Structures are given as C-alpha cells and as structure tokens.
Coordinates of C-alpha atoms in Angstrom, one line a residue:
Chain A
X1 CA -28.5 3.9 10.4
X2 CA -29.8 6.3 12.7
X3 CA -32.4 5.4 15.0
X4 CA -35.9 5.8 13.9
X5 CA -37.8 8.3 15.4
X6 CA -40.5 7.3 18.1
X7 CA -43.4 7.7 15.8
X8 CA -46.7 5.6 16.7
X9 CA -48.1 5.0 13.2
X10 CA -45.7 3.8 11.0
X11 CA -46.1 3.3 7.4
X12 CA -45.7 -0.2 6.2
X13 CA -42.4 0.4 5.2
X14 CA -41.0 2.5 8.1
X15 CA -42.2 -0.7 10.0
X16 CA -40.4 -3.2 7.9
X17 CA -37.2 -1.2 7.8
X18 CA -37.6 -0.8 11.8
X19 CA -37.8 -4.5 12.3
X20 CA -34.9 -4.8 10.1
X21 CA -33.2 -2.4 12.5
X22 CA -34.0 -4.6 15.6
X23 CA -33.1 -7.7 13.5
X24 CA -29.6 -5.8 12.8
X25 CA -28.8 -5.0 16.3
X26 CA -29.9 -8.6 17.6
X27 CA -27.5 -10.1 15.1
X28 CA -24.8 -7.5 16.0
X29 CA -25.4 -8.0 19.7
X30 CA -25.3 -11.8 19.1
X31 CA -22.1 -11.9 17.3
X32 CA -20.4 -9.8 20.4
X33 CA -21.8 -12.3 22.7
X34 CA -20.4 -15.3 20.5
X35 CA -17.0 -13.5 20.5
X36 CA -16.9 -13.3 23.8
X37 CA -17.9 -16.5 24.7
X38 CA -15.3 -18.5 22.3
X39 CA -12.8 -19.0 25.4
X40 CA -15.9 -20.9 27.1
X41 CA -16.7 -23.3 23.9
X42 CA -13.6 -25.2 24.2
X43 CA -11.5 -23.6 21.6
X44 CA -7.7 -24.6 21.9
X45 CA -5.0 -21.9 22.7
X46 CA -3.8 -21.9 19.4
X47 CA -7.0 -21.1 18.0
X48 CA -7.8 -18.3 21.0
X49 CA -4.3 -16.6 20.0
X50 CA -4.9 -16.8 16.4
X51 CA -8.2 -15.5 17.0
X52 CA -6.8 -12.6 19.2
X53 CA -4.5 -11.4 16.3
X54 CA -7.2 -11.2 14.0
X55 CA -9.3 -9.2 16.2
X56 CA -6.3 -6.7 16.5
X57 CA -6.3 -6.5 12.9
X58 CA -10.2 -6.2 13.0
X59 CA -9.5 -2.8 15.2
X60 CA -6.9 -1.3 12.8
X61 CA -8.9 -2.6 10.1
X62 CA -12.2 -0.6 11.3
X63 CA -9.6 2.4 12.0
X64 CA -8.5 2.3 8.0
X65 CA -12.3 2.3 6.8
X66 CA -12.7 5.8 8.8
X67 CA -10.8 7.0 6.1
X68 CA -11.3 4.9 3.2
X69 CA -15.0 4.2 3.6
X70 CA -16.3 7.2 5.2
X71 CA -13.8 10.1 4.3
X72 CA -12.9 8.9 0.9
X73 CA -9.1 9.1 1.9
X74 CA -7.2 6.1 0.5
X75 CA -4.3 5.9 3.0
X76 CA -1.5 3.7 1.8
X77 CA 0.2 4.5 4.8
X78 CA -1.9 3.4 7.6
X79 CA 0.8 0.7 8.7
X80 CA 2.1 4.2 10.7
X81 CA -0.5 4.3 12.8
X82 CA -0.4 0.8 14.1
X83 CA 3.4 0.5 14.1
X84 CA 4.3 3.9 15.7
X85 CA 1.7 2.5 18.5
X86 CA 3.5 -0.5 19.2
X87 CA 6.7 1.2 19.5
X88 CA 5.1 4.0 22.1
X89 CA 3.5 1.3 23.9
X90 CA 6.2 -1.1 24.1
X91 CA 8.7 1.4 25.6
X92 CA 6.6 2.6 27.8
X93 CA 5.4 -0.9 28.8
X94 CA 9.0 -2.0 29.1
X95 CA 10.7 1.3 31.1
X96 CA 7.6 2.7 32.9
X97 CA 4.2 0.8 33.4
X98 CA 3.0 -2.3 31.9
X99 CA -0.6 -1.3 33.0
X100 CA -2.9 -1.9 30.0
X101 CA -4.8 1.4 30.3
X102 CA -1.4 3.6 30.9
X103 CA 0.2 1.8 27.9
X104 CA -2.9 2.4 25.7
X105 CA -3.4 5.9 26.4
X106 CA 0.1 6.7 26.0
X107 CA 0.0 5.0 22.8
X108 CA -3.3 6.8 21.9
X109 CA -2.1 10.1 22.8
X110 CA 1.6 9.8 20.8
X111 CA -0.6 8.4 17.5
X112 CA -2.9 11.1 18.0
X113 CA 0.2 13.5 18.1
X114 CA 1.9 12.4 14.8
X115 CA -1.7 12.1 13.0
X116 CA -2.0 15.5 14.0
X117 CA 1.5 16.8 12.9
X118 CA 1.1 14.7 9.4
X119 CA -2.5 15.5 9.0
X120 CA -1.4 19.4 9.1
X121 CA 0.4 18.6 5.8
X122 CA -1.7 15.5 4.5
X123 CA -4.9 16.8 4.7
X124 CA -4.2 19.6 1.6
X125 CA -4.1 16.6 -0.7
X126 CA -6.7 13.7 -1.6
X127 CA -6.8 11.1 -4.4
X128 CA -3.5 9.4 -5.5
X129 CA -1.4 12.4 -3.6
X130 CA -2.8 11.7 -0.4
X131 CA -1.7 7.9 -0.9
X132 CA 1.6 8.4 -2.0
X133 CA 2.1 11.3 0.4
X134 CA 0.7 8.9 3.4
X135 CA 3.1 6.1 2.0
X136 CA 6.2 8.3 2.3
X137 CA 5.5 9.1 5.7
X138 CA 5.2 5.7 6.9
X139 CA 8.6 5.1 5.1
X140 CA 9.9 7.8 7.5
X141 CA 8.9 6.4 10.4
X142 CA 10.1 2.9 9.0
X143 CA 13.5 4.1 8.3
X144 CA 13.7 5.8 11.6
X145 CA 12.5 2.5 13.4
X146 CA 15.2 0.6 11.8
X147 CA 18.1 3.4 12.4
X148 CA 17.6 4.5 15.7
X149 CA 18.7 1.2 17.5
X150 CA 19.3 2.7 20.7
X151 CA 15.6 3.4 21.1
X152 CA 13.9 0.9 18.8
X153 CA 16.5 -2.1 18.9
X154 CA 17.0 -1.6 15.1
X155 CA 15.9 -4.5 13.1
X156 CA 15.6 -6.6 15.8
X157 CA 12.8 -4.5 17.2
X158 CA 11.8 -4.3 20.9
X159 CA 12.3 -7.7 22.6
X160 CA 11.0 -8.6 25.9
X161 CA 7.9 -6.4 26.2
X162 CA 5.8 -7.7 29.7
X163 CA 2.6 -8.7 29.9
X164 CA 0.0 -6.3 30.4
X165 CA -1.2 -5.4 34.2
X166 CA -5.4 -4.7 34.8
X167 CA -5.9 -2.9 37.9
X168 CA -2.9 -4.3 39.1
X169 CA -3.4 -8.1 38.2
X170 CA -1.3 -9.4 35.5
X171 CA -3.1 -10.7 32.5
X172 CA -2.5 -14.1 31.4
X173 CA -1.7 -14.7 27.8
X174 CA -4.3 -16.7 26.0
X175 CA -7.8 -16.3 27.0
X176 CA -7.5 -13.8 29.5
X177 CA -5.7 -11.4 26.8
X178 CA -8.0 -12.8 24.2
X179 CA -10.7 -11.1 26.5
X180 CA -9.3 -7.8 27.0
X181 CA -8.8 -7.8 23.1
X182 CA -12.6 -8.9 22.5
X183 CA -13.8 -6.4 24.9
X184 CA -11.6 -3.5 23.3
X185 CA -13.1 -4.5 19.8
X186 CA -16.4 -4.2 21.0
X187 CA -16.1 -0.9 22.8
X188 CA -14.5 0.5 19.9
X189 CA -17.0 -0.6 17.7
X190 CA -19.7 1.0 19.4
X191 CA -17.5 4.1 19.8
X192 CA -16.8 4.3 15.9
X193 CA -20.4 3.6 15.1
X194 CA -21.3 6.9 17.2
X195 CA -18.7 8.5 15.3
X196 CA -19.8 8.0 11.8
X197 CA -23.5 8.1 12.5
X198 CA -23.2 11.6 14.3
X199 CA -23.6 14.7 12.2
X200 CA -19.7 14.8 11.9
X201 CA -19.9 11.3 10.2
X202 CA -22.4 12.4 7.9
X203 CA -20.3 15.3 7.0
X204 CA -17.6 13.1 6.4
X205 CA -19.6 11.2 3.7
X206 CA -20.6 14.7 1.8
X207 CA -16.7 15.3 1.6
X208 CA -16.3 11.5 0.4
X209 CA -19.1 12.2 -2.3
X210 CA -17.5 15.4 -3.6
X211 CA -14.8 17.4 -2.1
X212 CA -15.3 20.7 -3.6
X213 CA -18.9 20.7 -3.3
X214 CA -18.8 20.2 0.3
X215 CA -16.2 23.0 0.5
X216 CA -18.9 25.0 -1.5
X217 CA -21.5 24.6 1.1
X218 CA -19.2 25.7 3.9
X219 CA -18.0 22.5 5.1
X220 CA -14.3 23.0 6.4
X221 CA -12.8 20.0 4.6
X222 CA -9.6 20.0 6.1
X223 CA -10.6 20.3 9.6
X224 CA -13.0 17.4 9.5
X225 CA -10.0 15.3 7.3
X226 CA -7.4 16.3 10.3
X227 CA -10.1 15.4 12.9
X228 CA -10.9 11.9 11.5
X229 CA -7.4 11.0 10.6
X230 CA -6.4 11.8 14.3
X231 CA -9.8 9.7 15.5
X232 CA -8.4 6.9 12.9
X233 CA -4.6 6.8 14.1
X234 CA -5.9 6.7 17.6
X235 CA -8.1 3.7 17.0
X236 CA -5.1 1.9 15.3
X237 CA -2.8 3.2 18.4
X238 CA -5.2 0.7 20.6
X239 CA -4.8 -2.0 18.0
X240 CA -1.2 -1.7 18.0
X241 CA -0.9 -1.6 21.6
X242 CA -2.9 -5.0 22.1
X243 CA -0.5 -6.4 19.2
X244 CA 2.8 -5.5 21.4
X245 CA 1.2 -7.2 24.4
X246 CA 0.3 -10.3 22.2
X247 CA 3.6 -10.6 20.5
X248 CA 5.8 -9.4 23.5
X249 CA 7.6 -7.3 21.2
X250 CA 7.5 -4.9 18.3
X251 CA 9.2 -4.9 15.0
X252 CA 10.1 -2.6 12.2
X253 CA 8.3 -4.6 9.4
X254 CA 5.0 -3.5 11.2
X255 CA 5.7 -0.2 9.7
X256 CA 6.7 -1.6 6.4
X257 CA 4.6 -0.3 3.3
X258 CA 3.6 -3.8 2.7
X259 CA 1.8 -4.1 5.9
X260 CA 0.2 -0.7 4.9
X261 CA -1.1 -2.5 1.6
X262 CA -2.2 -5.7 3.6
X263 CA -4.4 -3.9 6.0
X264 CA -5.9 -1.8 2.7
X265 CA -6.6 -5.1 1.0
X266 CA -8.2 -6.4 4.2
X267 CA -10.4 -3.5 4.6
X268 CA -11.5 -3.3 1.2
X269 CA -12.3 -7.1 0.8
X270 CA -14.4 -6.7 4.0
X271 CA -16.2 -3.9 3.0
X272 CA -15.9 -0.3 3.4
X273 CA -17.8 1.9 4.7
X274 CA -19.3 -0.4 7.0
X275 CA -17.2 -0.8 10.1
X276 CA -18.3 -4.5 10.5
X277 CA -16.7 -5.6 7.2
X278 CA -13.5 -4.6 7.8
X279 CA -13.6 -6.9 11.2
X280 CA -15.0 -10.2 9.2
X281 CA -12.5 -9.2 6.7
X282 CA -9.5 -9.4 9.2
X283 CA -10.6 -12.4 10.4
X284 CA -10.8 -14.2 7.3
X285 CA -7.3 -12.9 6.2
X286 CA -5.6 -14.3 9.6
X287 CA -7.2 -17.6 9.6
X288 CA -6.9 -18.4 5.8
X289 CA -3.3 -17.0 5.8
X290 CA -2.4 -19.5 8.7
X291 CA -4.4 -22.6 7.6
X292 CA -2.9 -21.8 4.0
X293 CA 0.6 -20.8 4.0
X294 CA 1.8 -24.3 5.1
X295 CA 0.3 -26.4 2.4
X296 CA -0.6 -24.4 -0.3
X297 CA 2.3 -22.0 -1.7
X298 CA 0.2 -20.0 -4.0
X299 CA -1.4 -18.0 -0.9
X300 CA 0.1 -14.5 -2.2
X301 CA -1.1 -15.1 -5.6
X302 CA -4.7 -16.1 -4.7
X303 CA -4.8 -13.4 -1.9
X304 CA -3.8 -10.4 -4.9
X305 CA -6.2 -12.3 -7.1
X306 CA -9.1 -12.2 -4.7
X307 CA -8.0 -8.3 -4.3
X308 CA -8.1 -7.4 -7.9
X309 CA -11.3 -9.2 -8.5
X310 CA -12.9 -7.4 -5.4
X311 CA -11.9 -4.0 -6.4
X312 CA -12.9 -4.6 -10.1
X313 CA -16.3 -6.5 -9.7
X314 CA -17.4 -5.7 -6.0
X315 CA -16.2 -2.8 -4.6
X316 CA -18.6 -3.1 -1.5
X317 CA -16.5 -6.4 -0.5
X318 CA -18.0 -9.2 1.7
X319 CA -19.9 -6.7 3.7
X320 CA -21.8 -5.4 0.7
X321 CA -22.6 -9.1 -0.5
X322 CA -24.0 -9.7 3.2
X323 CA -25.9 -6.6 3.1
X324 CA -27.6 -7.6 0.1
X325 CA -28.9 -10.8 1.5
X326 CA -29.8 -9.6 4.7
X327 CA -31.7 -6.9 3.1
X328 CA -33.5 -10.0 1.1
X329 CA -34.5 -11.6 4.2
X330 CA -35.6 -8.3 5.8
X331 CA -37.2 -6.5 2.6
X332 CA -38.1 -2.9 2.7
X333 CA -40.9 -3.5 0.0
X334 CA -42.9 -6.8 0.4
Chain B
X1 CA 32.9 7.6 -1.6
X2 CA 34.2 7.7 -5.2
X3 CA 33.0 4.2 -5.4
X4 CA 29.6 4.5 -3.9
X5 CA 28.8 7.7 -6.1
X6 CA 30.0 5.4 -8.9
X7 CA 27.5 2.8 -7.9
X8 CA 24.6 5.3 -7.3
X9 CA 25.3 6.5 -10.6
X10 CA 25.0 2.9 -12.3
X11 CA 21.8 2.2 -9.8
X12 CA 20.6 5.5 -11.0
X13 CA 20.7 4.7 -14.7
X14 CA 18.3 1.4 -14.4
X15 CA 16.2 3.4 -12.3
X16 CA 16.1 6.2 -14.7
X17 CA 14.6 3.4 -17.0
X18 CA 11.9 1.6 -14.9
X19 CA 10.9 5.2 -13.4
X20 CA 10.3 6.7 -17.2
X21 CA 8.0 4.2 -18.1
X22 CA 5.8 4.9 -14.8
X23 CA 5.8 8.5 -15.3
X24 CA 4.9 8.2 -18.9
X25 CA 2.2 5.9 -18.2
X26 CA 0.8 8.2 -15.5
X27 CA 1.4 11.3 -17.8
X28 CA -0.8 9.5 -20.6
X29 CA -3.6 7.7 -18.7
X30 CA -3.3 8.9 -15.1
X31 CA -2.6 5.7 -14.3
X32 CA -0.5 4.8 -10.9
X33 CA 1.1 1.6 -12.2
X34 CA 2.2 -0.2 -9.0
X35 CA 2.7 -3.1 -10.8
X36 CA 5.4 -1.6 -12.6
X37 CA 8.3 -3.2 -10.3
X38 CA 7.0 -6.8 -11.2
X39 CA 7.0 -6.2 -14.5
X40 CA 11.0 -5.5 -13.9
X41 CA 11.3 -8.5 -12.1
X42 CA 9.6 -10.8 -14.5
X43 CA 12.2 -9.2 -17.0
X44 CA 15.1 -10.3 -14.5
X45 CA 13.1 -14.0 -14.1
X46 CA 12.6 -14.6 -18.1
X47 CA 16.1 -13.7 -18.5
X48 CA 17.6 -16.4 -16.1
X49 CA 15.1 -19.1 -17.8
X50 CA 16.0 -18.2 -21.0
X51 CA 19.6 -17.6 -20.5
X52 CA 20.6 -21.3 -21.2
X53 CA 19.0 -22.0 -24.1
X54 CA 19.2 -18.3 -25.8
X55 CA 22.6 -17.2 -24.6
X56 CA 22.7 -13.5 -24.0
X57 CA 19.6 -13.3 -26.7
X58 CA 17.7 -13.5 -23.6
X59 CA 18.5 -10.0 -22.9
X60 CA 16.0 -9.1 -25.8
X61 CA 14.0 -12.0 -25.8
X62 CA 12.8 -11.4 -22.0
X63 CA 11.7 -7.9 -22.5
X64 CA 9.4 -9.4 -25.8
X65 CA 7.5 -11.9 -23.8
X66 CA 6.7 -9.2 -20.7
X67 CA 5.5 -7.0 -23.5
X68 CA 2.3 -8.9 -24.3
X69 CA 1.7 -10.0 -20.6
X70 CA 1.6 -6.3 -20.0
X71 CA -0.9 -5.9 -22.5
X72 CA -3.0 -8.5 -21.5
X73 CA -2.9 -7.2 -17.6
X74 CA -3.6 -3.8 -19.0
X75 CA -6.6 -5.2 -21.1
X76 CA -7.9 -7.2 -18.3
X77 CA -8.0 -4.8 -15.3
X78 CA -6.8 -1.4 -16.0
X79 CA -9.1 -0.6 -19.3
X80 CA -12.0 -1.5 -17.4
X81 CA -11.9 1.0 -14.5
X82 CA -10.7 4.1 -17.0
X83 CA -14.1 5.9 -16.0
X84 CA -13.8 5.4 -12.3
X85 CA -11.5 7.3 -10.0
X86 CA -7.5 7.2 -10.7
X87 CA -7.2 5.5 -7.2
X88 CA -8.6 2.4 -8.8
X89 CA -5.9 2.0 -10.9
X90 CA -3.7 2.0 -7.8
X91 CA -5.7 -0.4 -5.9
X92 CA -5.9 -2.6 -8.7
X93 CA -1.8 -2.4 -9.5
X94 CA -1.0 -2.9 -6.3
X95 CA -3.3 -6.3 -6.0
X96 CA -1.5 -7.5 -9.4
X97 CA 1.8 -6.7 -8.1
X98 CA 1.1 -9.3 -5.0
X99 CA -0.1 -11.6 -7.5
X100 CA 2.9 -11.7 -9.5
X101 CA 5.3 -11.7 -6.7
X102 CA 3.2 -14.5 -5.5
X103 CA 3.3 -16.4 -8.9
X104 CA 7.1 -15.9 -9.0
X105 CA 7.5 -17.5 -6.0
X106 CA 5.2 -20.2 -6.5
X107 CA 6.8 -21.2 -9.8
X108 CA 10.4 -20.5 -9.0
X109 CA 10.9 -20.6 -5.7
X110 CA 12.1 -17.7 -3.3
X111 CA 15.7 -18.3 -3.9
X112 CA 18.1 -15.2 -4.9
X113 CA 19.9 -15.9 -8.1
X114 CA 23.1 -14.3 -9.3
X115 CA 24.5 -14.5 -12.8
X116 CA 27.8 -14.1 -14.1
X117 CA 28.1 -11.5 -16.8
X118 CA 28.9 -12.8 -20.2
X119 CA 32.7 -13.4 -20.5
X120 CA 33.9 -10.5 -23.0
X121 CA 32.8 -8.2 -19.7
X122 CA 33.9 -10.2 -17.2
X123 CA 37.2 -8.4 -16.3
X124 CA 37.5 -4.9 -14.1
X125 CA 38.5 -1.6 -15.1
X126 CA 40.8 0.7 -13.2
X127 CA 39.1 3.9 -12.4
X128 CA 41.2 6.3 -10.0
X129 CA 42.4 3.5 -8.0
X130 CA 39.5 1.5 -7.6
X131 CA 39.1 -2.0 -9.5
X132 CA 35.5 -1.8 -11.0
X133 CA 33.5 -4.3 -13.0
X134 CA 33.3 -3.8 -16.8
X135 CA 30.1 -4.8 -16.6
X136 CA 28.4 -2.5 -14.6
X137 CA 30.0 0.3 -16.9
X138 CA 28.7 -1.3 -19.9
X139 CA 25.2 -2.1 -18.5
X140 CA 24.9 1.7 -17.2
X141 CA 26.1 3.0 -20.4
X142 CA 23.6 0.9 -22.1
X143 CA 20.6 1.7 -20.1
X144 CA 21.6 5.3 -20.5
X145 CA 21.4 4.9 -24.4
X146 CA 18.1 3.3 -24.3
X147 CA 16.8 5.9 -22.0
X148 CA 17.9 8.6 -24.7
X149 CA 16.4 6.7 -27.2
X150 CA 13.0 6.9 -25.3
X151 CA 13.7 10.5 -25.1
X152 CA 14.2 11.0 -28.7
X153 CA 11.3 9.0 -29.4
X154 CA 9.1 11.1 -27.8
X155 CA 10.5 14.1 -29.0
X156 CA 10.8 13.9 -32.2
X157 CA 8.7 11.2 -33.9
X158 CA 4.8 11.9 -34.8
X159 CA 4.0 8.8 -32.3
X160 CA 6.0 11.0 -29.7
X161 CA 4.0 14.0 -30.7
X162 CA 0.8 12.2 -30.0
X163 CA 2.1 11.2 -26.8
X164 CA 3.2 14.5 -25.6
X165 CA -0.5 15.9 -26.8
X166 CA -2.5 13.4 -24.7
X167 CA -0.3 14.1 -21.8
X168 CA -0.7 17.7 -22.0
X169 CA -4.6 17.3 -22.7
X170 CA -6.1 14.1 -23.2
X171 CA -9.8 15.3 -24.2
X172 CA -8.4 18.1 -26.5
X173 CA -6.5 15.5 -28.1
X174 CA -9.1 12.9 -28.5
X175 CA -10.9 15.4 -29.9
X176 CA -8.4 16.0 -32.6
X177 CA -8.6 12.6 -33.6
X178 CA -6.0 10.7 -31.5
X179 CA -6.9 7.1 -30.3
X180 CA -6.2 7.6 -26.9
X181 CA -7.3 4.2 -26.0
X182 CA -5.1 2.3 -28.2
X183 CA -1.8 4.7 -27.4
X184 CA -2.3 3.8 -23.8
X185 CA -2.6 0.3 -24.1
X186 CA 1.2 0.2 -26.5
X187 CA 2.7 2.9 -24.0
X188 CA 1.7 0.7 -21.2
X189 CA 3.5 -2.3 -22.9
X190 CA 6.5 -0.5 -24.4
X191 CA 6.9 0.7 -20.6
X192 CA 6.5 -2.6 -19.5
X193 CA 8.9 -3.6 -21.9
X194 CA 11.8 -1.4 -20.8
X195 CA 11.2 -2.0 -16.8
X196 CA 11.7 -6.1 -18.3
X197 CA 14.9 -5.1 -20.0
X198 CA 16.1 -3.0 -16.9
X199 CA 15.6 -5.9 -15.0
X200 CA 17.4 -8.3 -17.2
X201 CA 20.2 -5.9 -17.8
X202 CA 20.5 -5.6 -14.3
X203 CA 20.6 -9.4 -13.5
X204 CA 24.2 -9.8 -13.3
X205 CA 24.4 -6.4 -11.1
X206 CA 21.6 -6.5 -8.4
X207 CA 21.0 -10.4 -8.7
X208 CA 17.2 -12.1 -9.2
X209 CA 14.8 -12.5 -6.4
X210 CA 11.3 -12.5 -6.1
X211 CA 11.1 -9.3 -4.1
X212 CA 13.1 -7.1 -6.5
X213 CA 10.4 -5.5 -8.0
X214 CA 8.9 -4.3 -4.8
X215 CA 11.8 -2.6 -3.9
X216 CA 12.4 -0.8 -7.0
X217 CA 8.9 0.2 -7.2
X218 CA 9.3 2.7 -4.4
X219 CA 12.3 4.3 -5.6
X220 CA 10.7 4.9 -9.0
X221 CA 8.0 6.4 -7.2
X222 CA 10.0 8.8 -5.4
X223 CA 12.2 9.6 -8.5
X224 CA 9.1 10.5 -10.6
X225 CA 7.5 12.3 -7.6
X226 CA 10.6 14.4 -7.5
X227 CA 10.8 15.2 -11.0
X228 CA 7.2 15.7 -11.0
X229 CA 4.5 13.1 -12.5
X230 CA 4.3 12.7 -16.2
X231 CA 7.6 15.2 -16.9
X232 CA 10.3 12.7 -18.4
X233 CA 13.3 14.7 -18.1
X234 CA 12.5 15.7 -14.3
X235 CA 11.9 11.9 -13.9
X236 CA 15.3 11.2 -15.2
X237 CA 17.4 13.5 -12.8
X238 CA 14.8 12.5 -10.0
X239 CA 16.0 9.0 -10.5
X240 CA 19.7 9.9 -10.0
X241 CA 18.9 12.1 -6.9
X242 CA 17.3 9.0 -5.4
X243 CA 20.1 6.4 -6.3
X244 CA 22.7 8.7 -5.4
X245 CA 21.1 9.6 -1.9
X246 CA 20.5 5.9 -1.7
X247 CA 24.4 5.0 -2.3
X248 CA 26.2 8.0 -0.8
X249 CA 27.5 7.7 2.8
X250 CA 27.0 3.7 3.1
X251 CA 25.7 1.8 6.1
X252 CA 23.6 3.9 8.7
X253 CA 24.1 7.3 7.5
X254 CA 22.6 5.7 4.2
X255 CA 19.5 4.7 6.2
X256 CA 19.2 8.1 7.5
X257 CA 19.6 9.6 4.2
X258 CA 16.5 7.4 2.8
X259 CA 14.6 8.7 5.6
X260 CA 15.5 12.4 4.9
X261 CA 14.8 11.5 0.9
X262 CA 11.2 10.3 1.9
X263 CA 10.9 13.5 4.0
X264 CA 12.1 15.9 1.2
X265 CA 9.7 14.1 -1.4
X266 CA 6.9 14.3 1.0
X267 CA 7.4 17.9 1.2
X268 CA 7.8 18.5 -2.7
X269 CA 4.4 16.9 -3.1
X270 CA 2.8 19.5 -0.8
X271 CA 4.9 22.3 -1.9
X272 CA 5.7 22.0 -5.3
X273 CA 3.3 19.4 -6.5
X274 CA 4.3 19.8 -10.3
X275 CA 8.0 18.5 -9.4
X276 CA 11.3 20.0 -8.8
X277 CA 11.0 21.6 -12.2
X278 CA 7.3 22.6 -11.9
X279 CA 6.7 20.9 -15.2
X280 CA 5.0 17.8 -13.8
X281 CA 1.5 17.3 -12.2
X282 CA 0.0 15.1 -9.2
X283 CA -3.3 16.2 -8.5

C-alpha cells in the first residue's frame, strides 16, 4: 500500500486506514527484529541452521511471487534461477574468491544474463504455454548440470565450497551465517516492496489483470515481463548464493523440475501477491517437512492435499487469511 | 545402435499411449493434466497387487480400478475450476500428483518391483544377431494396437465425432447440443484407463516404483507439445521422436540428447506453437 499523502484533515475512514498502515509497519518491523534476535534467544544450533534454510527459501519464494502474484506468470521452472546461481556462486567461490558480496554479485549477474536470454523468448507467452516453456528451459539447465561433469561435478554436484568471507573475515556457520541470511532477507524484502509499489509494479498488476487490455492502453507488455523476470531471477540468485554457502556445495537436484513445483506450491500456499506470505510459506514448509518426515510418512500426501485445497478454496493463501483477520482488527469502517 | 533404436521404439509405443490421453484431455477440456503420470503409476501398482490373485487378468483389472478413481478426481477437483483460468488445472493436478505419489509411498513403500513376464512370453528372439525378449515386442505391439483402436474410435464413431467437434470449438459444439461436461468426464476416465493399462503392461519391462509417473509425465508433455497439443496423430509421432532421442546414443551422449530435446521443444513452443504439423494449439 502506498504511503498516505500528508493531508491534515483526514476523513475517519482514511484515518483508520492510516492507523492500520502504521500498525502494519510496526508489525513488519517487529517481525524483522524478531528474526534478527533469534540467535540471542538461546535457539539451538540445529534450529538456527533450519531457520537459515527457511529464510533462504523465503527469499526464493518472494522472487517467484513477483512473477506469479504480481505479473500473473506461473513459472514452472523457477528452480532455474536458484539452481543456476548455486553453481555460479559455488564455482566462483571455489576458484576465485569466497567474498560474500563478490560471489553474490557474480551470481546475480549470471542469473540476470540467463534470465534476459530466456526472457527474450518466454515473454512472448503467458498462461500454460509460459509454465511449460519455463519447465523445459529449467530441464535444459538441469541436464547440462548433470552432463558437464568437468565443470559442475555431474550428479555429485559441487563439493567443498568454502565458507563466505565478509570484509575479509570468514563468516562462521551457524549464528553468523544466519544473521547474514536474515539481513539479506530484510534488504531483499524492502527492495522488492519498493519495486511492487512503484508505478512499474502497478503496471505489472495491470498486465496480470488482462494482458491484452494492458497492451491496448499502450503498455509494452513484453518489456515489463522481461524486466520483472530479470529482477525475479536476480533475487532467486541471491537465495541460491546463500544456499550454496549454507550447504557448502551445489547439487543438480536444485535444478530439477520437482523443486520448481515445490517452490511454486510454497509461494501459493503462503499467499501470492503479498511478498510476505511466501516467506511464511517457506518457513512453514521447511519446518513442517523437517519435523514431520521422520515420524509421519504421509508428509508428501499431506503437502499435496494442502496445496490442492489451497488452490481450490483459498487462492490467496495463508497471507490472505491473515490479512482478513488483520483488517478485522483494524477495520476501515466501524 | 540397433538395440537402442528398438528399445526406443518400444518405449515410444508406451509413451504414445500415455501422451494420447494427455493430448485428448487437453484438446477436449483445455485441462493440463499433470496427474496423468501418476495414473500410469497407479496402473502399475494395482497390477502387481492383483497379480497374485487374478494372474494376468490383472492387466485388464488394474485400469478398471483406476478409471473410477480418475473420474472421482475429475469430479472433485477439476470440474469445480472449469470457469477459472486454465493454469489452475495445471496447479491442481500437480498437487494431485504429489498426493498420489505420496500415497503410493505410504501404502506400498518406496521399493522398485520388477515382475517376470508371463511364461509364454519369457523367451528371447533373435533379431539381426541380437537376443531380444519376446515380451517387449509383444507389449509394444499390443500398445500400438490399443493406440490404433483409440484413433479408430476418435475418427470413425459418433462419439469420436463429438469429441473432435468439441476439440475444434467447444462453444459451438455445446450450442449444437453436445454434452461437453459429461464427455469430458468420461474421456478423462478413459484416458486414465489407457495410462493405467500402459503402466500395467510396462511393469515387466520398466519395473514399478513410486516415481515412475513423474518420469513419464515430462516425456509425455514433450511428445504432446512436439506433435501439437490436442492433435492426436502428431502426438503419437511426437512420442516416438522423444523415445528415440532418449534411447539412441546411450550414456552421456543421450543425456546431451535430452538437453537438446528440451531445447527443441522450447523452440517449437515459440516458433511453431501449433506443433510440428501445425495442427494442434497451445495458447
């Protein structure tokens, strides 16, 4: 929601909307602080590592939300953005420099380059055709990562990626890597918030609503799709970089189409078009999967069921439900 | 090389059977059925479950169990979203395929089961100096016959005529009094039956494991797009192209072949969205 204009005599409705806006900001700032404070609350190392992975998936899911939620492009190959970056960052870190900023920039640029090239083609399409085409492109990258052994390590992937360094100092695994991830998540969230609230972001919503009409009022639909695709892949690339440092390696399975399906399900379950929802979805997914797979064998079945029910009955996801409750707490009309 | 091509043709005849159903359901109802692969897997599983009690009659019985399951699936999850964007069918059926794969692993474990072919087909034949299992040839021939029967059904029966009418222009067909809703449900069931039959028939060749459906669905999609979505003869040809590309070369060359195949399919989607024969449609 755009910041309210500075008008002194607000109507009661506008004033209530404004107080909700303020409350939303307080809530977001509070959750950001909470996320940063986790290591100091006596969480176990295992919990910290798991939460690191969850936040990385959160960044990745946010990047997919830009396409699915804000532009109406359902990508079934979004593993490509993440997986490709794990290789780019991993190979760079192993051979040249493990500096976090340099590796991230390399991964972002590599992801942007591939996104631009594929975007020249995929932006011609939308709907089902877009979904299947992105799946095909992702499979091409997967096959290459499996086959080109000398460069990617084949099915074993990259092994022994060093720890990242930050300003010349090595980042310890565990709490330090967690803080780095959490800070990156917050920066990404704030930047993407700016993107979706900008006139450019509003134009994307127009494309989502109706591509033909958007084109008819003079919007260059393909260019907008291309730009958001590149931004989305760059964000996915940030997630991939963090992931390769967390796992100290890259694996071709990060590029497999099932992974694309997982992240799509996470994003939709979390709530598309909210940026915040996909993060919730990712945290929920990583934790429930971890807690559940050991003692509950029907996890995959339940995940599929939850996804089907979400698509059928609550297309706005967890965030949609949360927002409805939130609006009831801060009603626009009393 | 020769053996690889022959294996490719055998896989292609199975792939033709599964892709045909995928293409038919898409052409008819604009439903992208991601769950088609797990119906194939269910066919394989019901087959090995019924095998001890029913013998080789299980091959007919397995599809008969899958058909009502598929119809229930269509009723509960796909029919309610018919008025929404087509992409939702892809999302829902993707979730369904997750559910069913999970259910298979939960109920029957993650092991791979390989069945011995029936006794009369257990030998091998000599083809140009290569020993080749008889069952492979028999199964491949049988699935080709079934594929042929589907074509005859679509091309020469009154119901087939209605199906073609709906594929051409569903609104017009409805205006002429064709019950699209009912036909879509039954074709969905029928397509599931053929997929399940392929799964059962292929059990002694490709073995039965929980992920088998996830593998074949991607190949089927490739075949369907190559041939043109909704265009059946093209779909069958596409199936053989995919199968041969995968089997010829062997080892790492084949892996490159698959990468190239995906690239070719991506190019076709953009440059010839109506398939190689220009008779299907994608968007």
